[in-house]
mmCIF file of C-alpha atoms in Angstrom:
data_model
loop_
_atom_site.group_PDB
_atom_site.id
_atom_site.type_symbol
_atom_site.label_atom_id
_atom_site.label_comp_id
_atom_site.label_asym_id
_atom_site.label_seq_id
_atom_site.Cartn_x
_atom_site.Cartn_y
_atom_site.Cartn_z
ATOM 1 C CA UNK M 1 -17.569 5.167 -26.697
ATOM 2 C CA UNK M 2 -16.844 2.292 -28.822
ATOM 3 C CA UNK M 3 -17.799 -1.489 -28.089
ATOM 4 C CA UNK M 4 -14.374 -3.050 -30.326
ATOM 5 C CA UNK M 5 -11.150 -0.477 -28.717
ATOM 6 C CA UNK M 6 -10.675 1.256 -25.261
ATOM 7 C CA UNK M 7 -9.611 5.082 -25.949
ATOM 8 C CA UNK M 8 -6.499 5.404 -23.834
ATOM 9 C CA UNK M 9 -6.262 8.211 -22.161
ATOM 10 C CA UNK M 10 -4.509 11.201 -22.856
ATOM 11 C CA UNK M 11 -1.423 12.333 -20.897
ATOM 12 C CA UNK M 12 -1.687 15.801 -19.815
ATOM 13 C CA UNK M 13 1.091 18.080 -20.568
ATOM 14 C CA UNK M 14 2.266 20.746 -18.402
ATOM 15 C CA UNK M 15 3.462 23.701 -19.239
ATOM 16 C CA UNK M 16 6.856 25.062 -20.806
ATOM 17 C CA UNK M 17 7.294 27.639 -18.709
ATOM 18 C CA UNK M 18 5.968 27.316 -15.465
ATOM 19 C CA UNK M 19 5.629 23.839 -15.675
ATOM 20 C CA UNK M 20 2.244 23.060 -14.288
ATOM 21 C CA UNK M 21 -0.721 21.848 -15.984
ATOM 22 C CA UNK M 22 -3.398 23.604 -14.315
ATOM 23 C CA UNK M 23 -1.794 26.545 -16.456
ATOM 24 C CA UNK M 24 -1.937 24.332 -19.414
ATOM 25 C CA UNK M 25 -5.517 23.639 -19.108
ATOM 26 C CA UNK M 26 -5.785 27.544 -18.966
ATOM 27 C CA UNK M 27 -3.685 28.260 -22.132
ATOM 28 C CA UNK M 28 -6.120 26.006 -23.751
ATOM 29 C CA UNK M 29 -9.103 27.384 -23.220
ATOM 30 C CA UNK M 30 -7.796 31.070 -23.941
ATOM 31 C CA UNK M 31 -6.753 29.274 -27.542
ATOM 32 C CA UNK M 32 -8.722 30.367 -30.115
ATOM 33 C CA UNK M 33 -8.391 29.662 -33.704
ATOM 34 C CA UNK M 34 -5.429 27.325 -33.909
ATOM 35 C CA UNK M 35 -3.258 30.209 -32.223
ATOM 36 C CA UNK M 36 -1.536 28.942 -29.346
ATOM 37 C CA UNK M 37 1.471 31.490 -29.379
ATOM 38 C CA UNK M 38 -1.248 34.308 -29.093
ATOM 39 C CA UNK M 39 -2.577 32.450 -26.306
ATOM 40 C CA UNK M 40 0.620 31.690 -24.306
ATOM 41 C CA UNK M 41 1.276 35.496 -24.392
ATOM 42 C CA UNK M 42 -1.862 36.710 -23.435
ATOM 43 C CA UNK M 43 -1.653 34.497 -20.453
ATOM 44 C CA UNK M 44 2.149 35.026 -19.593
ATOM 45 C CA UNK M 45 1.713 38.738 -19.519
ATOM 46 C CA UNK M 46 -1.373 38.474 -17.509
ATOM 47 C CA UNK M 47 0.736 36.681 -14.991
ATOM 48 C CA UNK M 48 3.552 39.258 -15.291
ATOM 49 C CA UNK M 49 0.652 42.056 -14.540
ATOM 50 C CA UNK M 50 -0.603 39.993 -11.647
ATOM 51 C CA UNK M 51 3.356 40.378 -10.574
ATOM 52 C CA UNK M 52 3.278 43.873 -10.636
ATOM 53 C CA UNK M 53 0.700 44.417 -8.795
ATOM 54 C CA UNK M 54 -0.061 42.295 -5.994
ATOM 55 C CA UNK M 55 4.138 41.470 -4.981
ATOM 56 C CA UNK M 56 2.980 38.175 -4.933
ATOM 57 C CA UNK M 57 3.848 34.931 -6.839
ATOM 58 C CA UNK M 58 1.518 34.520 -10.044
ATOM 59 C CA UNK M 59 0.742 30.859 -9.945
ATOM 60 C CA UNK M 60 -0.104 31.112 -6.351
ATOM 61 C CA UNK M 61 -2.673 33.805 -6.705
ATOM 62 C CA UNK M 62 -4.325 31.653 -9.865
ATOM 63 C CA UNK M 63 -4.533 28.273 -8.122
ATOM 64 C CA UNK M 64 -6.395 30.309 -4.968
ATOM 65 C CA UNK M 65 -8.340 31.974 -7.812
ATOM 66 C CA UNK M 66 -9.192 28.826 -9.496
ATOM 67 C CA UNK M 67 -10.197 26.966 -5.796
ATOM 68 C CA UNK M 68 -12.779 30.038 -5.041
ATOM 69 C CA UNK M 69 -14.187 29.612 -8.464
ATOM 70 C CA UNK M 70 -14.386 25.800 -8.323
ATOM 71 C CA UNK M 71 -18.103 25.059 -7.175
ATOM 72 C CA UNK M 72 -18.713 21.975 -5.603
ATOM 73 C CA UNK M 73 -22.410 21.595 -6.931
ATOM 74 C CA UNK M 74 -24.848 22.202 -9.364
ATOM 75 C CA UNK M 75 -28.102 21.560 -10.649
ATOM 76 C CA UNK M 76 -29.115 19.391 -13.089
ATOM 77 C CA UNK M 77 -32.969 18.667 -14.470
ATOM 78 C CA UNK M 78 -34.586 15.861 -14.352
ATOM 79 C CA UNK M 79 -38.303 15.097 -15.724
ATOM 80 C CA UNK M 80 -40.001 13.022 -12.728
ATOM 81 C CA UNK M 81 -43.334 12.112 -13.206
ATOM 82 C CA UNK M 82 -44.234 14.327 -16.065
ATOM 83 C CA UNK M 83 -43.014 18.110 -14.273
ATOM 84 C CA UNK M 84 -39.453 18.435 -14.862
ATOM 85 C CA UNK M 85 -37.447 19.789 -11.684
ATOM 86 C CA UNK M 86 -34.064 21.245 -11.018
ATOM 87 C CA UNK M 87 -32.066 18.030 -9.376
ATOM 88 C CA UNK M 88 -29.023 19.188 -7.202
ATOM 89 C CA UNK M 89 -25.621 17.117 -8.170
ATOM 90 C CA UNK M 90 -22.050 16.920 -7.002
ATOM 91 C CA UNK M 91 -19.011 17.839 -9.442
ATOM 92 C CA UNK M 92 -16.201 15.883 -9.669
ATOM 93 C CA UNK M 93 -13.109 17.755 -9.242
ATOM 94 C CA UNK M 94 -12.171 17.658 -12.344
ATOM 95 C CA UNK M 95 -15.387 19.013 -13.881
ATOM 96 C CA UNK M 96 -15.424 21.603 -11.065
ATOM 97 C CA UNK M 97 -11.340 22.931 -12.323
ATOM 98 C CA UNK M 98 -12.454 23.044 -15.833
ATOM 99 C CA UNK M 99 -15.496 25.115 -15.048
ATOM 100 C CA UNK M 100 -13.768 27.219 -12.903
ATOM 101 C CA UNK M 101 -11.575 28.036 -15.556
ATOM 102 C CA UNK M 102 -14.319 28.319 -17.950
ATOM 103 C CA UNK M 103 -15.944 30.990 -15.889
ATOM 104 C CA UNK M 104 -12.614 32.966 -14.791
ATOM 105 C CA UNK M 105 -12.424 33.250 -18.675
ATOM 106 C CA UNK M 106 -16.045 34.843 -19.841
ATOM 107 C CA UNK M 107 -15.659 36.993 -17.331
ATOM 108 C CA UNK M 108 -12.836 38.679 -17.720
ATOM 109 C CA UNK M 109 -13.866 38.708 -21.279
ATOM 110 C CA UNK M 110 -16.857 40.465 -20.152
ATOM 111 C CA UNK M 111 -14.928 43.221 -18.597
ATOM 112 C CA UNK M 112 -13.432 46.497 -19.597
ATOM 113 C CA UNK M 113 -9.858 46.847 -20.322
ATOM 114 C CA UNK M 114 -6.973 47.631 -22.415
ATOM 115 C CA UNK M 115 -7.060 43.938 -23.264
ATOM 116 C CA UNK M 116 -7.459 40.326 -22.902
ATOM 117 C CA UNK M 117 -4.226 40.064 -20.382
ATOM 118 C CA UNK M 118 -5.117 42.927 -18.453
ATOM 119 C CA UNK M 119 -8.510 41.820 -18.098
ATOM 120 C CA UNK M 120 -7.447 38.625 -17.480
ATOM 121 C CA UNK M 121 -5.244 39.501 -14.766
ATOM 122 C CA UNK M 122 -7.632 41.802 -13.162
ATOM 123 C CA UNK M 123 -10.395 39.016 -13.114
ATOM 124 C CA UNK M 124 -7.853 36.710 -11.283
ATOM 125 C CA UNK M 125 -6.771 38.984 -8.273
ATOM 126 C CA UNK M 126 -10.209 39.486 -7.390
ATOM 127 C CA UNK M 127 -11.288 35.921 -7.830
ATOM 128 C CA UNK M 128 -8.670 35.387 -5.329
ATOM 129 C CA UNK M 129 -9.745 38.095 -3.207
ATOM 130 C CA UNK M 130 -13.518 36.522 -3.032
ATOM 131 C CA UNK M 131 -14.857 39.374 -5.597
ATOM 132 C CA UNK M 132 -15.792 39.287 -9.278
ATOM 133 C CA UNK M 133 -18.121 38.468 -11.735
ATOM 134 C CA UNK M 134 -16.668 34.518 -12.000
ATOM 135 C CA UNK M 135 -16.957 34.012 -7.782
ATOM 136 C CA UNK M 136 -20.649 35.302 -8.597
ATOM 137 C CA UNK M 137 -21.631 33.200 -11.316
ATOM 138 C CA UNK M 138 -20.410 30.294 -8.188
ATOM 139 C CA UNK M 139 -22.195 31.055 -5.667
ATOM 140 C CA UNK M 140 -24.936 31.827 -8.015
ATOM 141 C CA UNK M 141 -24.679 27.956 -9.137
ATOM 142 C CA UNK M 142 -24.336 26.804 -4.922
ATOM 143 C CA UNK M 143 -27.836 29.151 -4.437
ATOM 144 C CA UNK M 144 -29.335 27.457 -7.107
ATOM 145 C CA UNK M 145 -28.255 23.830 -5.675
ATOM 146 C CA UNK M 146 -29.371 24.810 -2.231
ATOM 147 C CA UNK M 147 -32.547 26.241 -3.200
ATOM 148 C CA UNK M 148 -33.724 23.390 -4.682
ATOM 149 C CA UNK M 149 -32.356 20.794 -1.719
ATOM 150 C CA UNK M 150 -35.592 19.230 -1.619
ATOM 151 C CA UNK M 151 -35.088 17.422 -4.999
ATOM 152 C CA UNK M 152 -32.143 15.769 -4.159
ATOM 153 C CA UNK M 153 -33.808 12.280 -3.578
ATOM 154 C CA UNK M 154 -34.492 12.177 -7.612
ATOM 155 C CA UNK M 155 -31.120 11.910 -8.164
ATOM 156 C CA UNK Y 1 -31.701 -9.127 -33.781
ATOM 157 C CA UNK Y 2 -34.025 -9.725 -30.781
ATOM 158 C CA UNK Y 3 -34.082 -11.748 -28.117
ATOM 159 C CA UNK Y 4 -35.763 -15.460 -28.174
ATOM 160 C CA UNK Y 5 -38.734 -16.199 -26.573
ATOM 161 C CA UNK Y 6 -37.991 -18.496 -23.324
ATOM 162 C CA UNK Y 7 -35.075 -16.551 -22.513
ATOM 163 C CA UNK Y 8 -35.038 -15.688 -18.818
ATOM 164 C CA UNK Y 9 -33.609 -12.146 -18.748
ATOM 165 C CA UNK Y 10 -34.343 -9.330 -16.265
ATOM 166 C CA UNK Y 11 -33.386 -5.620 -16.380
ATOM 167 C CA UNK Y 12 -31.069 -4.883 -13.450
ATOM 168 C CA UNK Y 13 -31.385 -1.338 -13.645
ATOM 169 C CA UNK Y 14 -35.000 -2.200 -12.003
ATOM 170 C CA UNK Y 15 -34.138 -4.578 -9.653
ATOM 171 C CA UNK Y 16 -31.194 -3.015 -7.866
ATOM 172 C CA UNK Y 17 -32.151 0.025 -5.265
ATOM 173 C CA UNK Y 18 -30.174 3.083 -6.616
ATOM 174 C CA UNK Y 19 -27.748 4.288 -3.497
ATOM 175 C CA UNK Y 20 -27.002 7.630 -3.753
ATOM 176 C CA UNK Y 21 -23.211 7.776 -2.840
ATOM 177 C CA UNK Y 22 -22.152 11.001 -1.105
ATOM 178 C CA UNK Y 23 -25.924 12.345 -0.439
ATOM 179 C CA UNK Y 24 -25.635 13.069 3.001
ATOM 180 C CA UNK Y 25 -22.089 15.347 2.656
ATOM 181 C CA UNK Y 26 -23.688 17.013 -0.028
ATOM 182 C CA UNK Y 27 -26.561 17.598 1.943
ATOM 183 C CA UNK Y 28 -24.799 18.936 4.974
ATOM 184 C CA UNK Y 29 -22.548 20.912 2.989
ATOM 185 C CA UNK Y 30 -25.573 22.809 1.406
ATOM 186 C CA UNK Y 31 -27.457 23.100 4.800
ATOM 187 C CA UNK Y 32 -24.223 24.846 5.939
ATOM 188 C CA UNK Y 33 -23.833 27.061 3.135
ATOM 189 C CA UNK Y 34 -27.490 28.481 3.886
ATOM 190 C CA UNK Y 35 -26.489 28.933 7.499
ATOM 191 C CA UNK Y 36 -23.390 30.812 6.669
ATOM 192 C CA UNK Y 37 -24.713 32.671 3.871
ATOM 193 C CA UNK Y 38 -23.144 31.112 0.965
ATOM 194 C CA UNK Y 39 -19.571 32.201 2.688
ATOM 195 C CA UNK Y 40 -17.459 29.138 1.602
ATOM 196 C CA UNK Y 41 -14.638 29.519 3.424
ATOM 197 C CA UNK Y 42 -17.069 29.140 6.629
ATOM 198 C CA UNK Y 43 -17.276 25.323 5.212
ATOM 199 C CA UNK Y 44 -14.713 24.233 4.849
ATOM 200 C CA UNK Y 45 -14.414 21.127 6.289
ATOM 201 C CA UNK Y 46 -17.753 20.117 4.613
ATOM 202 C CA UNK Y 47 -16.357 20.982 1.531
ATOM 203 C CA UNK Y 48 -13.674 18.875 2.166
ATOM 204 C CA UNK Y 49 -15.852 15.532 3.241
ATOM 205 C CA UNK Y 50 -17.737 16.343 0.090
ATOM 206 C CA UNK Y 51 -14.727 16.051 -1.994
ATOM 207 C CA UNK Y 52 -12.707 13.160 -0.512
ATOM 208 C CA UNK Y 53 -16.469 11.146 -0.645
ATOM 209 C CA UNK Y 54 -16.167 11.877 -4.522
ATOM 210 C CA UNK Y 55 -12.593 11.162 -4.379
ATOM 211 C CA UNK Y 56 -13.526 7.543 -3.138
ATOM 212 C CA UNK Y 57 -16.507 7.144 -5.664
ATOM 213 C CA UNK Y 58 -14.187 7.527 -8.494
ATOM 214 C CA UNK Y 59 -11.728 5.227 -7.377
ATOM 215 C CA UNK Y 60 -14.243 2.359 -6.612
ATOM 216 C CA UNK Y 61 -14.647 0.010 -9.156
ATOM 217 C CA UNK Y 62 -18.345 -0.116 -10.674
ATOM 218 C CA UNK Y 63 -19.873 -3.311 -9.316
ATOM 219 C CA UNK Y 64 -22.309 -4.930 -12.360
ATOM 220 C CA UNK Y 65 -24.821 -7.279 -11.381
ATOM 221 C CA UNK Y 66 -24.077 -10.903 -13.048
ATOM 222 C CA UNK Y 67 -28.224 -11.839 -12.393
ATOM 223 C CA UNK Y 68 -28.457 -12.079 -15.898
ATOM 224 C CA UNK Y 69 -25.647 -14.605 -16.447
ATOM 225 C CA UNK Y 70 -26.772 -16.749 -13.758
ATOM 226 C CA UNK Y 71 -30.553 -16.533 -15.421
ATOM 227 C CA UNK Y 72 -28.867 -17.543 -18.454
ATOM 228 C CA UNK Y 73 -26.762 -20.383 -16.876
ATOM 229 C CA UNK Y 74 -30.146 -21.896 -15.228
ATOM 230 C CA UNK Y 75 -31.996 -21.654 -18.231
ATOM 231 C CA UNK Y 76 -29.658 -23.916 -20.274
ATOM 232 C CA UNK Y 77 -29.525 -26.151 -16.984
ATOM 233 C CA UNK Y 78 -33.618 -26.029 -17.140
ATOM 234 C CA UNK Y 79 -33.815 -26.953 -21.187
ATOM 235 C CA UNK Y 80 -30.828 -29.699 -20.666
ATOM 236 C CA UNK Y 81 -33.102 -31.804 -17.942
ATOM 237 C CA UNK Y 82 -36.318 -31.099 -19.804
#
């Protein structure tokens, strides 16, 4: 943040194929190294598996995948009078997208599979069904926000 | 640098009381999450208070307190009768 210019913002692009930036966002965070054609096809075929085998259309079953991951608080410390507690905090939608994303993508890195696509795939139709290591890691976060309910005052 | 002595100044940050925009939504919204055992799709419409209160957070402009211009403003008033 600088006192003498104002950063303008950046205009999001959307994607070549499918047109949407959501899946831009996506292809971005699967980049890795400078290679964005790798990326584009890990996450194109990944779409084409989700095709296969749910009948249903790709995008639709990654934006419902991407709203059950998207958690709509967190926790956040904060050192009140010298014992430092967990402070629960709302997300900005935003934040809560690119997280979601963030999480879809460790896990299905986590996983076991032929590779990154298939994993990838796999990790979005059950994210979308409500299952998966991603939706756990959520409500994980929401237990931890509603655990410590108490704090929220200290925000 | 550093301010001169006789300057009337105050820190807003203590004199304002901090609202907490969005505290109660986010308060129902985890009460109902415990009642439905962390079932989202149970809360829906909380979820969806919760997000059009942060919705309307963002959009609001940030309102900064002018106290200290005013202080200022006096103070030059104050040393010009003297």
């Amino acid at each position: 943040m600088s006192r003498r210019s104002i950063i303008e913002k950046k205009t999001i692009k959307s994607d070549p194929i499918y047109r949407n930036r959501l899946v831009n966002m996506m292809v971005n965070r699967i980049l890795k190294n400078g290679k964005k054609s790798l990326a584009y096809r890990i996450f194109y075929k990944a779409m084409k598996n989700i095709k296969q085998k749910t009948k249903k259309n790709p995008l639709s079953i990654l934006r419902q995948a991407i709203h059950r991951v998207t958690p709509n608080v967190t926790i956040k410390a904060r050192r009140v009078g010298g014992s430092t507690y967990q402070v629960p905090v709302e997300i900005k939608s935003a934040q809560g997208k690119a997280l979601a994303i963030c999480w879809l993508l460790r896990a299905s890195k986590k996983r076991l599979g032929r590779n990154m696509a298939f994993k990838l795939s796999y990790e979005l139709i059950d994210a979308a069904r409500d299952s998966g290591e991603a939706i756990r890691k959520k409500e994980e976060t929401h237990r931890m926000a509603e655990a410590n309910r108490a704090f929220a005052h200290f925000r | 640098m550093g301010r001169k002595a006789g300057v009337m100044r105050v820190n807003p940050k203590t004199l304002t009381r901090k609202t907490l925009p969005c505290f109660q939504e986010m308060l129902i919204f985890l009460s109902c999450i415990q009642k439905f055992n962390y079932d989202d799709d149970k809360c829906a419409a909380e979820k969806r208070a919760l997000n059009m209160c942060m919705e309307l957070q963002a959009k609001q402009p940030k309102q900064s307190s002018t106290i200290n211009y005013h202080l200022q403003r006096i103070s030059r008033m104050m040393k010009a009768t003297k």
